[in-house]
mmCIF file of C-alpha atoms in Angstrom:
data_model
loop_
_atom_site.group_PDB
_atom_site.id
_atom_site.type_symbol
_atom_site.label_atom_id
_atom_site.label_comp_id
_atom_site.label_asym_id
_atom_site.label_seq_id
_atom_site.Cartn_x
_atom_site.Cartn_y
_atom_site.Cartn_z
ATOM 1 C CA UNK A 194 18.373 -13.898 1.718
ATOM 2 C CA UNK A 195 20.086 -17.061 1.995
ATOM 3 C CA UNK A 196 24.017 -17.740 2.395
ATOM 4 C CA UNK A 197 26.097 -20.294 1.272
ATOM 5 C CA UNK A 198 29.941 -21.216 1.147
ATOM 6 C CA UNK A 199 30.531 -22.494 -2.226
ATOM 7 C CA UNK A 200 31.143 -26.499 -1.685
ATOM 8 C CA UNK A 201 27.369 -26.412 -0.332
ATOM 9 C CA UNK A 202 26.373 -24.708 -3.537
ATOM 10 C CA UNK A 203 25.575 -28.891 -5.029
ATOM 11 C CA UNK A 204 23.257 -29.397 -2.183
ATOM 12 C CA UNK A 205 21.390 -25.345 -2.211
ATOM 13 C CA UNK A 206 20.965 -25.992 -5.695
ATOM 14 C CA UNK A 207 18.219 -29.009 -5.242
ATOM 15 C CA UNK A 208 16.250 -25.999 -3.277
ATOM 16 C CA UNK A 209 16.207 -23.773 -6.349
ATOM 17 C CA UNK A 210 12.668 -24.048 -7.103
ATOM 18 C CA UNK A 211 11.539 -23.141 -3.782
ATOM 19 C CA UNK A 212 14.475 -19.792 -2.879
ATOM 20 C CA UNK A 213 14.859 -19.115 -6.645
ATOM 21 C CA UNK A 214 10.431 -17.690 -6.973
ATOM 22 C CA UNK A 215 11.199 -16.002 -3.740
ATOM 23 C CA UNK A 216 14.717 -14.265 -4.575
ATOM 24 C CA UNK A 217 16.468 -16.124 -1.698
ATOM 25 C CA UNK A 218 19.037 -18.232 -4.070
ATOM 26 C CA UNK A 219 22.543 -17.441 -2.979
ATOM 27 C CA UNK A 220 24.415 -15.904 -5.999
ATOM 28 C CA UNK A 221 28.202 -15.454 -6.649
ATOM 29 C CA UNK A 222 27.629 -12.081 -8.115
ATOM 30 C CA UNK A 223 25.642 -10.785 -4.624
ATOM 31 C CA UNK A 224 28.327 -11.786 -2.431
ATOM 32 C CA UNK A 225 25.772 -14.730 -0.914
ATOM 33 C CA UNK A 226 28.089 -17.583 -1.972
ATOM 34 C CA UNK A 227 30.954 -16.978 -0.428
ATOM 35 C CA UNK A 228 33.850 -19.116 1.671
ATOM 36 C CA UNK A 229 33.383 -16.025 4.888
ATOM 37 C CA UNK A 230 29.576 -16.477 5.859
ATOM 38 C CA UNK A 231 30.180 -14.402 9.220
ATOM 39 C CA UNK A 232 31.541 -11.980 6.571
ATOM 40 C CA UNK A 233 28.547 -11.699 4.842
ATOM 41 C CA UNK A 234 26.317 -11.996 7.019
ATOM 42 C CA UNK A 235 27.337 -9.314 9.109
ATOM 43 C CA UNK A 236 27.205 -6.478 6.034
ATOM 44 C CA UNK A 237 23.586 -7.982 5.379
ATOM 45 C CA UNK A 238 22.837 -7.293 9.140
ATOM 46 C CA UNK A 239 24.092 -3.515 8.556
ATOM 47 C CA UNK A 240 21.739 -3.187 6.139
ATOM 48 C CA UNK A 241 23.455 -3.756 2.658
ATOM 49 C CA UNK A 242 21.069 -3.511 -0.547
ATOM 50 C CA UNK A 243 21.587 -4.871 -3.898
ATOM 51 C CA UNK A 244 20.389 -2.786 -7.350
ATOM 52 C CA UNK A 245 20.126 -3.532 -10.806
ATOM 53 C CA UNK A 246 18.423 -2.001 -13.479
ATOM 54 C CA UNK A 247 15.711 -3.214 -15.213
ATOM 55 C CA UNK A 248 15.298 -3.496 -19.081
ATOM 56 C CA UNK A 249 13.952 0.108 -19.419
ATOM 57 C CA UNK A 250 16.853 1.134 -17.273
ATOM 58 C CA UNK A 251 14.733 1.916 -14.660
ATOM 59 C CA UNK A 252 16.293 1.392 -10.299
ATOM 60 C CA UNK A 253 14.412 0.762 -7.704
ATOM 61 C CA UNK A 254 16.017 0.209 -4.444
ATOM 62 C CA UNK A 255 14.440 1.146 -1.067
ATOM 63 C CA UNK A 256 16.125 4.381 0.679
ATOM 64 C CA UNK A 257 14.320 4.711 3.715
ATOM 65 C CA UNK A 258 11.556 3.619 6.360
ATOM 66 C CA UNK A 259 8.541 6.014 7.620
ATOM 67 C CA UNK A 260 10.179 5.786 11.139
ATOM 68 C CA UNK A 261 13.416 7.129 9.498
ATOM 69 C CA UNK A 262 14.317 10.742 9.796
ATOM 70 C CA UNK A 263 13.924 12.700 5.917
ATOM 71 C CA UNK A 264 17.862 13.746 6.665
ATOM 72 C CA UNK A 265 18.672 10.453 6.948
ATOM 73 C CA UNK A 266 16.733 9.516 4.431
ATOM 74 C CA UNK A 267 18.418 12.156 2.274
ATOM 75 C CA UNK A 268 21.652 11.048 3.088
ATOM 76 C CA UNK A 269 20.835 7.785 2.028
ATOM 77 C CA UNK A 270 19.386 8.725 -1.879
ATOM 78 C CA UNK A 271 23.126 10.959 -2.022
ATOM 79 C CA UNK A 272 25.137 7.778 -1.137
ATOM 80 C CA UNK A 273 23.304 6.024 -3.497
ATOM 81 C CA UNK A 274 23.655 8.285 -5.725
ATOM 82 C CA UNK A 275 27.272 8.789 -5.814
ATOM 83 C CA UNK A 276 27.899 4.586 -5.944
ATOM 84 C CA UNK A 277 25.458 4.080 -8.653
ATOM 85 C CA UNK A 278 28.090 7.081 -11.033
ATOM 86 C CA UNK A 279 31.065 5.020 -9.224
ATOM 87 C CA UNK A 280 29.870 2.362 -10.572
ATOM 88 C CA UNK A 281 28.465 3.721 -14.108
ATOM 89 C CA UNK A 282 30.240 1.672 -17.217
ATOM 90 C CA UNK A 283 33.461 3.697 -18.575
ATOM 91 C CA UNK A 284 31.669 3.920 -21.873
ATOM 92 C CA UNK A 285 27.937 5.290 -20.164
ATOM 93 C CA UNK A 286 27.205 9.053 -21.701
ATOM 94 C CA UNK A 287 27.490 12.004 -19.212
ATOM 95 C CA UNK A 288 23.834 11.776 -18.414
ATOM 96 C CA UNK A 289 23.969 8.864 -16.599
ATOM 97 C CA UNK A 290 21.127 9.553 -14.668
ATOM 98 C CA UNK A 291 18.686 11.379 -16.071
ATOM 99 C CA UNK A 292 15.984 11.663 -13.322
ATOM 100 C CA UNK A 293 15.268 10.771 -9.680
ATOM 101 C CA UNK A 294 11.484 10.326 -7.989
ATOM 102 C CA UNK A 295 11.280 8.948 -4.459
ATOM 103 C CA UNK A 296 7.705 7.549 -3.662
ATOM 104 C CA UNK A 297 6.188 4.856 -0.686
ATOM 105 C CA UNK A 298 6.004 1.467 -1.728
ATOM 106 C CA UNK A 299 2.430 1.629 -3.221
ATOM 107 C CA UNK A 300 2.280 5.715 -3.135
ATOM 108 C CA UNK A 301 3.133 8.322 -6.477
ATOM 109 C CA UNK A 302 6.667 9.613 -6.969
ATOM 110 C CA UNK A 303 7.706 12.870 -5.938
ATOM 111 C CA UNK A 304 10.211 13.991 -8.569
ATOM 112 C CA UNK A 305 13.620 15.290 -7.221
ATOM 113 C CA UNK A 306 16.535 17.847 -8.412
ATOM 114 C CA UNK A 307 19.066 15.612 -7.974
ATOM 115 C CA UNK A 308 21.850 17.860 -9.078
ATOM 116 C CA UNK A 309 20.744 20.815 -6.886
ATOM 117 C CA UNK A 310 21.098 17.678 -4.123
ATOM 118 C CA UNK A 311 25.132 17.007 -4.630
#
């Protein structure tokens, strides 16, 4: 991911081609153009993830490594969990989320009970 104040913006721009096919660009809406880079950079050092849905409504958005402990890794799918309904539109339905399957990158999905999990 790269980082940019927003003055250098005119110049990252001309490198669009190249960062843009890899999903590098600095974007306004990520928090990667922004006037505090040791800001930034620092929460992307913690480990900070972006999500967005895709057309189908469908998230995918990595949880956990194989060296990770499954609590941990548990902890992680509840606090993402509880941001994604934090952040839910004010006129989304009740059944915001309507299923949850965690699976390796290339592996099948293992479906979970996400409500039994709050």
């Amino acid at each position: 991911v790269a980082v940019a104040t927003p003055d250098m913006m005119k110049d990252v721009g001309r490198l669009g081609m190249v960062l843009g096919r890899k999903g590098l660009m600095p974007n306004p809406k990520t928090g990667t153009v922004t006037p505090n880079i040791a800001q930034a950079v620092a929460e992307l050092k913690k480990g900070r993830t972006e999500f967005r849905a895709d057309k189908t409504g469908v998230v995918h958005i990595p949880v956990g490594k194989v060296s990770m402990d499954s609590k941990d890794t548990a902890e992680n799918v509840k606090v993402f969990l509880t941001e994604l309904e934090r952040k839910k539109p004010a006129d989304a339905k009740i059944g915001f989320v309507r299923s949850v399957s965690i699976s390796s990158s290339m592996g099948p999905g293992v479906w979970i009970d996400f409500k039994e999990a709050e």
